[in-house]
PDB file of C-alpha atoms in Angstrom:
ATOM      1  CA  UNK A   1     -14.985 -16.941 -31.192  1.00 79.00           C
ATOM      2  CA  UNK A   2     -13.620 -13.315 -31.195  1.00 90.00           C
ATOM      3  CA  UNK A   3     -16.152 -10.687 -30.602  1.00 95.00           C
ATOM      4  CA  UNK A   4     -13.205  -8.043 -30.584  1.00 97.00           C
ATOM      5  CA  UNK A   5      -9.624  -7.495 -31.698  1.00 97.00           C
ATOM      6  CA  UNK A   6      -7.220  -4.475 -30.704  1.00 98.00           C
ATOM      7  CA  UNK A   7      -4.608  -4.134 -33.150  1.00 97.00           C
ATOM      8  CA  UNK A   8      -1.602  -1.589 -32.421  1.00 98.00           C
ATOM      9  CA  UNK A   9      -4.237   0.659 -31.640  1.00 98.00           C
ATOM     10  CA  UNK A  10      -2.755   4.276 -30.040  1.00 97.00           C
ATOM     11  CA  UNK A  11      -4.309   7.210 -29.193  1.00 97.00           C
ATOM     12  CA  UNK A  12      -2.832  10.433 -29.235  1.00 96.00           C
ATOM     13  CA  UNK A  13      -4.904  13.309 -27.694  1.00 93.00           C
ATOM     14  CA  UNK A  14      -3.441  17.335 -29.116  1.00 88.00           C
ATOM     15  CA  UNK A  15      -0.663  15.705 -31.042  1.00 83.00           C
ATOM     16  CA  UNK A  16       1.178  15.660 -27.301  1.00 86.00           C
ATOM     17  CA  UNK A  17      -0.973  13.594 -24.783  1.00 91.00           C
ATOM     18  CA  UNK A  18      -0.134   9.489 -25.701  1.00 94.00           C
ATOM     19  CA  UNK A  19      -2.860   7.729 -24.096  1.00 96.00           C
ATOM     20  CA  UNK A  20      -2.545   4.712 -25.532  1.00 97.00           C
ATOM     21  CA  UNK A  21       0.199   3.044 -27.291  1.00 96.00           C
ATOM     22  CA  UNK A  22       0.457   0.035 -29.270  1.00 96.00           C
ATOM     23  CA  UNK A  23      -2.000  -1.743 -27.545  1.00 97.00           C
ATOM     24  CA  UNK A  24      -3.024  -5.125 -29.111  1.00 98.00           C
ATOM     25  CA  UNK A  25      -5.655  -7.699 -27.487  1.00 97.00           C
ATOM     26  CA  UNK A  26      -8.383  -9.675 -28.500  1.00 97.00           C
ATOM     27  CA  UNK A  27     -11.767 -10.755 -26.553  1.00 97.00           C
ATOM     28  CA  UNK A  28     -13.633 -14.168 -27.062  1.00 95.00           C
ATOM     29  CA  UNK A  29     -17.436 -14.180 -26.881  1.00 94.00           C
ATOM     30  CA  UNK A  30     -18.574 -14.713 -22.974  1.00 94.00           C
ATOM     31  CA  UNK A  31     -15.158 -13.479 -21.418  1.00 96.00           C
ATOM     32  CA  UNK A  32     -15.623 -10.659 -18.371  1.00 97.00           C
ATOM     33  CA  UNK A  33     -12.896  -9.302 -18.737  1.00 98.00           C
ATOM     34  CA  UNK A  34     -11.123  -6.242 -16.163  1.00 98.00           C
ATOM     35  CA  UNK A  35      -8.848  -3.770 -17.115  1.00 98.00           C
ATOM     36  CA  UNK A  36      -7.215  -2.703 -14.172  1.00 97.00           C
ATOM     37  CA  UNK A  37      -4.112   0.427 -14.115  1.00 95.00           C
ATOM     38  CA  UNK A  38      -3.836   4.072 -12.299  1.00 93.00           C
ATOM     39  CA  UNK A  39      -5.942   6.713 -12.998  1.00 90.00           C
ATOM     40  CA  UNK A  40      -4.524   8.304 -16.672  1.00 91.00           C
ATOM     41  CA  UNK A  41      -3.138   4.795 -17.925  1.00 94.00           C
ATOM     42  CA  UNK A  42      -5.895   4.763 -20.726  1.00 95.00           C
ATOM     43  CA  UNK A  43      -8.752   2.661 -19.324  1.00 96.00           C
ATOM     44  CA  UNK A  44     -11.482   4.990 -20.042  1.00 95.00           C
ATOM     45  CA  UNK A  45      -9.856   5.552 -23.962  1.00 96.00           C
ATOM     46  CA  UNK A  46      -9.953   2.009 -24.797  1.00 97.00           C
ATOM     47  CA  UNK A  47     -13.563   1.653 -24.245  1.00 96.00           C
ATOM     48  CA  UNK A  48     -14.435   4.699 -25.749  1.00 95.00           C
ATOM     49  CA  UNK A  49     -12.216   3.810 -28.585  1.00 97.00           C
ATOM     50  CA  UNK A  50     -14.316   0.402 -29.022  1.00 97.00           C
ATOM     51  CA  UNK A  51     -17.484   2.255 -29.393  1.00 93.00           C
ATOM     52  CA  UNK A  52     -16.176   5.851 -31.526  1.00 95.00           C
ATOM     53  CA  UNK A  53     -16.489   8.258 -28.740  1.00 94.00           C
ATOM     54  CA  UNK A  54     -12.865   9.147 -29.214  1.00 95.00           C
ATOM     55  CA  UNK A  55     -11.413   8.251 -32.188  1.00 95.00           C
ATOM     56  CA  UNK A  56      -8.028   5.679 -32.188  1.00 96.00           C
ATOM     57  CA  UNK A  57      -4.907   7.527 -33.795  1.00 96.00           C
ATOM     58  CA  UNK A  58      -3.683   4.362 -35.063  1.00 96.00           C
ATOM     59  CA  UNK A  59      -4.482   0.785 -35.205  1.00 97.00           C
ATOM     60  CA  UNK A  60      -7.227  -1.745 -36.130  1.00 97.00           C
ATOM     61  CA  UNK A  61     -10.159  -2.280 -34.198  1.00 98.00           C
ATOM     62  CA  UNK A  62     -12.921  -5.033 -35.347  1.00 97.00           C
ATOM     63  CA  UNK A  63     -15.772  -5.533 -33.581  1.00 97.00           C
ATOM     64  CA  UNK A  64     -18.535  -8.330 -34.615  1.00 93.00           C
ATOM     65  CA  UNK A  65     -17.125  -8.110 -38.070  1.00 92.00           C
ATOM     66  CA  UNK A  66     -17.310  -4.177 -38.139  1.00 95.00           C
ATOM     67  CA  UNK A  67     -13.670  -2.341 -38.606  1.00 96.00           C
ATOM     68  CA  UNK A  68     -14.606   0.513 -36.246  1.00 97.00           C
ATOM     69  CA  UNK A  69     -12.037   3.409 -37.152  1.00 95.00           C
ATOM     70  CA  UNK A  70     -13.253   3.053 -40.928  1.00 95.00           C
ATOM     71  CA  UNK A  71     -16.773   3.141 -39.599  1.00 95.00           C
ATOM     72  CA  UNK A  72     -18.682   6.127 -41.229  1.00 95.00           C
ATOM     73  CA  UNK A  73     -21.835   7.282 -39.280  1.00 92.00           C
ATOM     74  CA  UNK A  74     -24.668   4.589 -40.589  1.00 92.00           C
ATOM     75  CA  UNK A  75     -22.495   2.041 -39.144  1.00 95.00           C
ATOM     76  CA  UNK A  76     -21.212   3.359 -36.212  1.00 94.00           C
ATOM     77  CA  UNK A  77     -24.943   3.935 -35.297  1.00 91.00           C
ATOM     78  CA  UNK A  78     -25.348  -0.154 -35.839  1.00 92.00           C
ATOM     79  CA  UNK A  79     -22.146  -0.872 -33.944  1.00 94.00           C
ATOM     80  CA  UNK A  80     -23.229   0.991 -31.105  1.00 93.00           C
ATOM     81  CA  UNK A  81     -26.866  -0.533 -30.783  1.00 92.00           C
ATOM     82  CA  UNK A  82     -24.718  -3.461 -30.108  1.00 94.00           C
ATOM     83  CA  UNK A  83     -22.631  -2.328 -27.522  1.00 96.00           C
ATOM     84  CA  UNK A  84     -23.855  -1.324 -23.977  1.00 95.00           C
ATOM     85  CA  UNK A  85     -22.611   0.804 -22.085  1.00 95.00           C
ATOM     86  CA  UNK A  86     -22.718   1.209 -17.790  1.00 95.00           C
ATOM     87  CA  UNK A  87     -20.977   4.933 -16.517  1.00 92.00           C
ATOM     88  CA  UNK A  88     -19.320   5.198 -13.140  1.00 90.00           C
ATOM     89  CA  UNK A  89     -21.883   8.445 -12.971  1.00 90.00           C
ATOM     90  CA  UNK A  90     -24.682   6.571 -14.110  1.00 93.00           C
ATOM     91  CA  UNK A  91     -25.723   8.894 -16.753  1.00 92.00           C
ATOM     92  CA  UNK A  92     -29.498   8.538 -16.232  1.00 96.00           C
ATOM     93  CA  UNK A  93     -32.317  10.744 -16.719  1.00 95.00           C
ATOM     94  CA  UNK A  94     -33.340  11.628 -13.516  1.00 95.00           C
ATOM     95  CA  UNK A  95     -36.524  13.364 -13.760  1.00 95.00           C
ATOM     96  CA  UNK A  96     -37.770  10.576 -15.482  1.00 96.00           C
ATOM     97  CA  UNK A  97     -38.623   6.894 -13.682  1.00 97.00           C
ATOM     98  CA  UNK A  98     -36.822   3.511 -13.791  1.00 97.00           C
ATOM     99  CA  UNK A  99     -38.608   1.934 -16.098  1.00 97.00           C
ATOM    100  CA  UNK A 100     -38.474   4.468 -18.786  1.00 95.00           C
ATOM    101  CA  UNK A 101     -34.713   4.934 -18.005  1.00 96.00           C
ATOM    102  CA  UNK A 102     -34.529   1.169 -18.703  1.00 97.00           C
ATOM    103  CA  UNK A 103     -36.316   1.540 -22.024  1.00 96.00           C
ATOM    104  CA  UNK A 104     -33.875   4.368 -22.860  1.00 93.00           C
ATOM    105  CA  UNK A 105     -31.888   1.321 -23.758  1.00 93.00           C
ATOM    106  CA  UNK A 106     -33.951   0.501 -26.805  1.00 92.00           C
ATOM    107  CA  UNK A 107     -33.392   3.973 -28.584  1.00 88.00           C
ATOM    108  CA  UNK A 108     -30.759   3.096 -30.719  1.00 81.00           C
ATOM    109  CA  UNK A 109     -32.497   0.711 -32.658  1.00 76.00           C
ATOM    110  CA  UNK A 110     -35.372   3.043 -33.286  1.00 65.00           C
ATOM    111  CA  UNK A 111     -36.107   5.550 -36.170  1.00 62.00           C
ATOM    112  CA  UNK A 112     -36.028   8.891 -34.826  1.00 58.00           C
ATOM    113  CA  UNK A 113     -39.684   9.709 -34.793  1.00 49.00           C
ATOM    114  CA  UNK A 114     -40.675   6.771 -32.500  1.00 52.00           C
ATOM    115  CA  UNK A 115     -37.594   7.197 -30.197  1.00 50.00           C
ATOM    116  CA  UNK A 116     -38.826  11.246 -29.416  1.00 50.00           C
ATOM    117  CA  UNK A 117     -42.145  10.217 -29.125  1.00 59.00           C
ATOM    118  CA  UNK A 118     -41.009   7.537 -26.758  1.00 65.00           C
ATOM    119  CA  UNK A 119     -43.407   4.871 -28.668  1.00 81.00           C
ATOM    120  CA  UNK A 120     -42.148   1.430 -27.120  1.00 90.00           C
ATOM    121  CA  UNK A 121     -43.556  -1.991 -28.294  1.00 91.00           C
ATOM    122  CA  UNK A 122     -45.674  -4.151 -25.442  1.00 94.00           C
ATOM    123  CA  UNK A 123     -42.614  -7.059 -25.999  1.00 94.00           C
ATOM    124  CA  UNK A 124     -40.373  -3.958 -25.161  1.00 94.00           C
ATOM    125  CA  UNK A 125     -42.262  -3.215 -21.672  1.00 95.00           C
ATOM    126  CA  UNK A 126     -42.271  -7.048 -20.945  1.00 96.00           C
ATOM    127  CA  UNK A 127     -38.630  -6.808 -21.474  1.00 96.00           C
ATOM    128  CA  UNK A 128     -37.701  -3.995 -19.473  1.00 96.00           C
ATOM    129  CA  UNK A 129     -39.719  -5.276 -16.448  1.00 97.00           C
ATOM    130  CA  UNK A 130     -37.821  -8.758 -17.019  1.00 96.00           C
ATOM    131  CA  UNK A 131     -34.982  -7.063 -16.760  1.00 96.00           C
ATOM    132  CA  UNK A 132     -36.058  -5.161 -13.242  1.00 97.00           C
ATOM    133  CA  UNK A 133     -37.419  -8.178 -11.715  1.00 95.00           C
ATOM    134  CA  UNK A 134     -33.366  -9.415 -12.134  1.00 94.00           C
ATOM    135  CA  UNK A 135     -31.834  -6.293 -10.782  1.00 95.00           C
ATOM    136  CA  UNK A 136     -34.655  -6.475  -7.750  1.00 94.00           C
ATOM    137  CA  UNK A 137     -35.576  -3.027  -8.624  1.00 96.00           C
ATOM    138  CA  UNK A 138     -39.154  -4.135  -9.533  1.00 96.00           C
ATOM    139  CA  UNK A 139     -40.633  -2.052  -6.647  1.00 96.00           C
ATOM    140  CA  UNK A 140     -39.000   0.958  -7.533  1.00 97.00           C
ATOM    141  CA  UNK A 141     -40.303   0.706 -11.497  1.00 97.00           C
ATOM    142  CA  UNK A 142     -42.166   3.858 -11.009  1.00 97.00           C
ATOM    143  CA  UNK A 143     -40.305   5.901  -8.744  1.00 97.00           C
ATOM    144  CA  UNK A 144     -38.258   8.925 -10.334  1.00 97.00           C
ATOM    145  CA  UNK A 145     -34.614   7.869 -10.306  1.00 97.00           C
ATOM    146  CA  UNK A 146     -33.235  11.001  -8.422  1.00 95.00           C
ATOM    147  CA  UNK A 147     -35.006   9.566  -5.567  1.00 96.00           C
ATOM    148  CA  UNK A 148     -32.501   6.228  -5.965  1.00 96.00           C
ATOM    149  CA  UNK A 149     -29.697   5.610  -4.325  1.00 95.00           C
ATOM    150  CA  UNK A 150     -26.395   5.596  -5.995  1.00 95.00           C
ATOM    151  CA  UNK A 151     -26.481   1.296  -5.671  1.00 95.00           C
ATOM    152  CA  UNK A 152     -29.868   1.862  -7.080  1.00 96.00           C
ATOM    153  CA  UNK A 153     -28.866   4.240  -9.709  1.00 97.00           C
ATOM    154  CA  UNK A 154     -26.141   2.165 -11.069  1.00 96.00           C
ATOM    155  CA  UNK A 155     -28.377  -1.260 -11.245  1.00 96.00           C
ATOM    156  CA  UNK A 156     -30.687   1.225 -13.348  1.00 97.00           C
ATOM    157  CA  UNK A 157     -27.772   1.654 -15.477  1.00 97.00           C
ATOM    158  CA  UNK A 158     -26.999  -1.507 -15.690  1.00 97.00           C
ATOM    159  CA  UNK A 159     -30.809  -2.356 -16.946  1.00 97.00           C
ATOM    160  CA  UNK A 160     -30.630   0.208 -19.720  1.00 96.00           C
ATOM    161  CA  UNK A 161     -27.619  -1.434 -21.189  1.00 96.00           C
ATOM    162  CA  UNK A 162     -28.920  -4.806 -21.128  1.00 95.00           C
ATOM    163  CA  UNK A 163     -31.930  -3.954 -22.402  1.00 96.00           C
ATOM    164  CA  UNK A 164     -30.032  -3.376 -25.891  1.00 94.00           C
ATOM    165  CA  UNK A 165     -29.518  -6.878 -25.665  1.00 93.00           C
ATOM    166  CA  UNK A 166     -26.222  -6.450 -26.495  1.00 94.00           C
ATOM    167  CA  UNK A 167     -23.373  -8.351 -27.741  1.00 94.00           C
ATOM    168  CA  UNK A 168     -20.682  -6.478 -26.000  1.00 96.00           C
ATOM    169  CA  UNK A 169     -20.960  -4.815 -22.323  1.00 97.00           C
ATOM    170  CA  UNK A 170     -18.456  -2.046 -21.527  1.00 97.00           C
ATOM    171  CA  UNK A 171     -18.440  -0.437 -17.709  1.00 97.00           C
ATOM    172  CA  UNK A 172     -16.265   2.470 -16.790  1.00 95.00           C
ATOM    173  CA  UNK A 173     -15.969   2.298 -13.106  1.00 94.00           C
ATOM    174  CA  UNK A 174     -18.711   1.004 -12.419  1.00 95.00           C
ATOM    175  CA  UNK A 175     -18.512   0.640  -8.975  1.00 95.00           C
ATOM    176  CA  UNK A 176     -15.994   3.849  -8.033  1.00 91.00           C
ATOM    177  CA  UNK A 177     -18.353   5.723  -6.775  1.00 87.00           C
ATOM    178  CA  UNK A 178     -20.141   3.307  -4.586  1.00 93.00           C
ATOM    179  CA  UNK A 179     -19.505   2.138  -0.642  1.00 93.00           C
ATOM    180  CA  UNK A 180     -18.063  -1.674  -0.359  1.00 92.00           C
ATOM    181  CA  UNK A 181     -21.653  -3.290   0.251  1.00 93.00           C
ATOM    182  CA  UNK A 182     -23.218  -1.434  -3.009  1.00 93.00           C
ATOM    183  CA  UNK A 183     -20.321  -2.216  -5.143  1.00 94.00           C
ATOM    184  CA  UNK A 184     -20.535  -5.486  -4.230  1.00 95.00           C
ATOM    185  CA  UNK A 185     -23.991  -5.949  -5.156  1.00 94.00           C
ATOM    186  CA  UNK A 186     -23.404  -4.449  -8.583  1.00 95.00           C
ATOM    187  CA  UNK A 187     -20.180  -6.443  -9.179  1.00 96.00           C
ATOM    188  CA  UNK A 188     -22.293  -9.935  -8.084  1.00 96.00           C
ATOM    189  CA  UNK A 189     -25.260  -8.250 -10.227  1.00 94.00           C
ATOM    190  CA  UNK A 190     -22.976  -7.863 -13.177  1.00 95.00           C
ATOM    191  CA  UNK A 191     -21.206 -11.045 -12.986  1.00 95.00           C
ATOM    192  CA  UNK A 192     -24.274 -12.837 -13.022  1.00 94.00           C
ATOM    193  CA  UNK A 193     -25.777 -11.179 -15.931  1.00 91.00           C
ATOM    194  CA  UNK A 194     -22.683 -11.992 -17.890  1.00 92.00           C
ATOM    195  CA  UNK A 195     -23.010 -15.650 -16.859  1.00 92.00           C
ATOM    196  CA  UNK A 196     -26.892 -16.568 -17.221  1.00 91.00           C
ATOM    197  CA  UNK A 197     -27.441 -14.026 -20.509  1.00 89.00           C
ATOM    198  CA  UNK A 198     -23.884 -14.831 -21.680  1.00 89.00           C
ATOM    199  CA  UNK A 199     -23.053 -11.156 -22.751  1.00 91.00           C
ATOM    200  CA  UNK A 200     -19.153 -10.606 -23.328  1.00 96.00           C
ATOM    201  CA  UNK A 201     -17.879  -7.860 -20.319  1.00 97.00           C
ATOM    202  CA  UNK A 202     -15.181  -5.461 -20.335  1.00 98.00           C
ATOM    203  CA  UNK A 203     -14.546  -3.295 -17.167  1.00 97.00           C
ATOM    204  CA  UNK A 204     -12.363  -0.773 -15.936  1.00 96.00           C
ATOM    205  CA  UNK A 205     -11.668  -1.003 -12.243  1.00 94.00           C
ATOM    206  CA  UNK A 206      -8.986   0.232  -9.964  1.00 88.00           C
ATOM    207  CA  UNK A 207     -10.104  -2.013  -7.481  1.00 90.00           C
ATOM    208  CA  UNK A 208      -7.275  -5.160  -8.286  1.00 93.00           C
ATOM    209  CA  UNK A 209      -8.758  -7.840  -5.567  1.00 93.00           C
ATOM    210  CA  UNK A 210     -12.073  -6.991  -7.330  1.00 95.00           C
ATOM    211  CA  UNK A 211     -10.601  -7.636 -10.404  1.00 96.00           C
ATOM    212  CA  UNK A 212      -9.177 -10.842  -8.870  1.00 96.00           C
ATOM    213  CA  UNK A 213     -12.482 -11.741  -7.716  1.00 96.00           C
ATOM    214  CA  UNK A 214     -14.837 -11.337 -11.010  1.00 96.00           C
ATOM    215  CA  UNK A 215     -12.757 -11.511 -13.989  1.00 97.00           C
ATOM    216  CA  UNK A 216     -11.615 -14.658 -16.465  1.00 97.00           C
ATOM    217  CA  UNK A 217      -8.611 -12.390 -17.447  1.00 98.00           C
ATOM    218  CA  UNK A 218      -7.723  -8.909 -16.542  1.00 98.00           C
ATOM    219  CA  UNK A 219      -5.191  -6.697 -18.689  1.00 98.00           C
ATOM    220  CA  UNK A 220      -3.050  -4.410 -17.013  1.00 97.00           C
ATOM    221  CA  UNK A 221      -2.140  -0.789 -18.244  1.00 96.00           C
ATOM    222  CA  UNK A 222       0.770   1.554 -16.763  1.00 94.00           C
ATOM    223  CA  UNK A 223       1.239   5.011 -19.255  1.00 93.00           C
ATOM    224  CA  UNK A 224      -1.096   3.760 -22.115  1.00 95.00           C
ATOM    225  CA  UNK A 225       0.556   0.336 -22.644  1.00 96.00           C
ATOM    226  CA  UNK A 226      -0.349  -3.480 -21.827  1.00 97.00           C
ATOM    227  CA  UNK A 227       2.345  -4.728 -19.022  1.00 96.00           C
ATOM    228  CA  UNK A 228       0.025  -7.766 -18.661  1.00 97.00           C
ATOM    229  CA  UNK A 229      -2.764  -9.640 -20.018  1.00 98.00           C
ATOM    230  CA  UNK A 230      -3.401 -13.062 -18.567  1.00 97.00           C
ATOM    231  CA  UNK A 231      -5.670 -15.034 -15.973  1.00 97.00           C
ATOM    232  CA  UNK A 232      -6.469 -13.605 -12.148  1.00 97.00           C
ATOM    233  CA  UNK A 233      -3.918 -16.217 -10.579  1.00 95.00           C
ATOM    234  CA  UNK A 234      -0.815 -15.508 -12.665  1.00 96.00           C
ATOM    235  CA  UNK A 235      -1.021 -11.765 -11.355  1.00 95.00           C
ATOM    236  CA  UNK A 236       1.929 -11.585  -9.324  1.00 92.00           C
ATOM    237  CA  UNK A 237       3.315  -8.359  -7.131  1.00 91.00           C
ATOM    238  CA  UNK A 238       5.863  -7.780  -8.985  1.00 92.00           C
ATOM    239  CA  UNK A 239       3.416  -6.912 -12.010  1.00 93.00           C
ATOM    240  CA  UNK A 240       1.193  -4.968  -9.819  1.00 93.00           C
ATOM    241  CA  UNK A 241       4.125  -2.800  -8.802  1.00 91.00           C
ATOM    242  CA  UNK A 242       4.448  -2.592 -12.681  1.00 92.00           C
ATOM    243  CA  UNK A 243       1.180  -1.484 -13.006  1.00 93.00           C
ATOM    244  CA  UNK A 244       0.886   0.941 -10.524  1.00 90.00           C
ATOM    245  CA  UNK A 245       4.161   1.682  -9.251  1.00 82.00           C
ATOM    246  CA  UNK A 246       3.326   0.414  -5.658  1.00 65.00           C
ATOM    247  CA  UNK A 247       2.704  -2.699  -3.978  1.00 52.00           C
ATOM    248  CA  UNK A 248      -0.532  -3.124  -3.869  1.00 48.00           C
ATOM    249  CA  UNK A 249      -2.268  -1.039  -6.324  1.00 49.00           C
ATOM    250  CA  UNK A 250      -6.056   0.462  -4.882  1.00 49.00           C
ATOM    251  CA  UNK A 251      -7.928  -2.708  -3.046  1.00 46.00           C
ATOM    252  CA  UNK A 252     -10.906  -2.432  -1.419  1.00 39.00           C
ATOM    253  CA  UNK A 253     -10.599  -5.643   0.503  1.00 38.00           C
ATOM    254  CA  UNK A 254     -14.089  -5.475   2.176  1.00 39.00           C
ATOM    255  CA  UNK A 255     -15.845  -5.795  -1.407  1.00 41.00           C
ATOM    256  CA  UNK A 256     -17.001  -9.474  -0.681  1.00 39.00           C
TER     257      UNK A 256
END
């Protein structure tokens, strides 16, 4: 079952700047899927595209039944309660604690009265500390999170998106800013939560042996276009060099 289609979508930032072009693929419910390319090749715009922080030049995009570039605000709002969303910065209110950075995750759905006064439901408590018990950050629930560190900080993150209970999970380098033993605990971390709560994944990496490692397919970008878009094992050199105009793209092989 598709949970979302790319359709000649391009992006074209101050009618100069192509940052994506023609770029068509679609993603069946449960895939983890990487999108792997240099930095500028359009990673970042096609999952900001999916959920209307930029908006697509061109193109069809359909998410859960919702054609996103004819979205008008009502709906974007529901399409984006369904859609979480994990920063390489992390994007977290730090004066604030875990927990209630967790539960952050739940303010979409709200009406806007309950979501300033920060009114959460008892179910929505028993959730969020569900979902800290799974990211072992249950004895840091109450601890502000600028006292984290940045593995910490991400798996935080990763608990406010989740808690959406979402159908789609998008990361943007989720692991870039990390040391090999953290972003291996958040790639492991993330992997698993696609797998047991079956949430459909889409992450940009420059890491490719990561990529290799985690993914069921990964699509490759060089200059804003798709050069491939198949399983880990078919990825050959030759593509890579494609991709990134080298031989080996960025690996971290000590991730693992």
């Amino acid at each position: 079952m598709s949970v979302l289609e790319f359709k000649n979508v391009s992006k074209v930032y101050d009618k100069m700047t192509t940052a994506l072009s023609d770029v068509s693929f679609e993603v069946s419910e449960g895939e983890i899927i990487s999108i792997i390319g240099p930095s500028g090749a359009g990673k970042s715009t096609i999952l900001r595209c999916i959920n209307r922080l930029v908006n697509a030049s061109s193109g069809d995009i359909t998410f859960d039944g919702h054609n996103v570039i004819e979205a008008g605000k009502k709906e974007i709002r529901q399409i984006r309660t369904k859609i979480g969303m994990v920063f390489q910065h992390y994007n977290l209110v730090y004066r604030l604690s875990v927990v209630e950075n967790v539960l952050h995750g739940r303010l979409g759905s709200k009406r806007n009265i309950a979501g300033a006064l920060g009114h959460y439901t008892e179910e929505e408590k028993e959730l969020a500390f569900q979902i800290l018990e799974k990211l072992n950050l249950t004895d840091q629930a109450y601890k502000r999170c600028d006292e984290l560190s940045g593995g910490q900080k991400q798996r935080v993150g990763i608990g406010r998106a989740i808690m959406q209970e979402p159908r789609l999970l998008l990361c943007d380098e989720p692991i870039a800013s990390l040391d090999p033993s953290s972003a291996k605990i958040i790639m492991d971390q993330l992997h698993d939560i696609s797998r047991t709560m079956k949430y459909t994944c889409i992450l940009n990496l420059h890491q490719v042996d990561v990529a290799l490692r985690y993914s069921d397919r990964i699509i490759g970008l060089a200059a804003g276009k798709v050069v491939y878009d198949g399983p880990p094992d078919k990825l050959d050199k030759s593509t890579i060099y494609e991709i990134y105009q080298s031989d080996e793209g960025e690996l971290i092989t000590d991730v693992g």
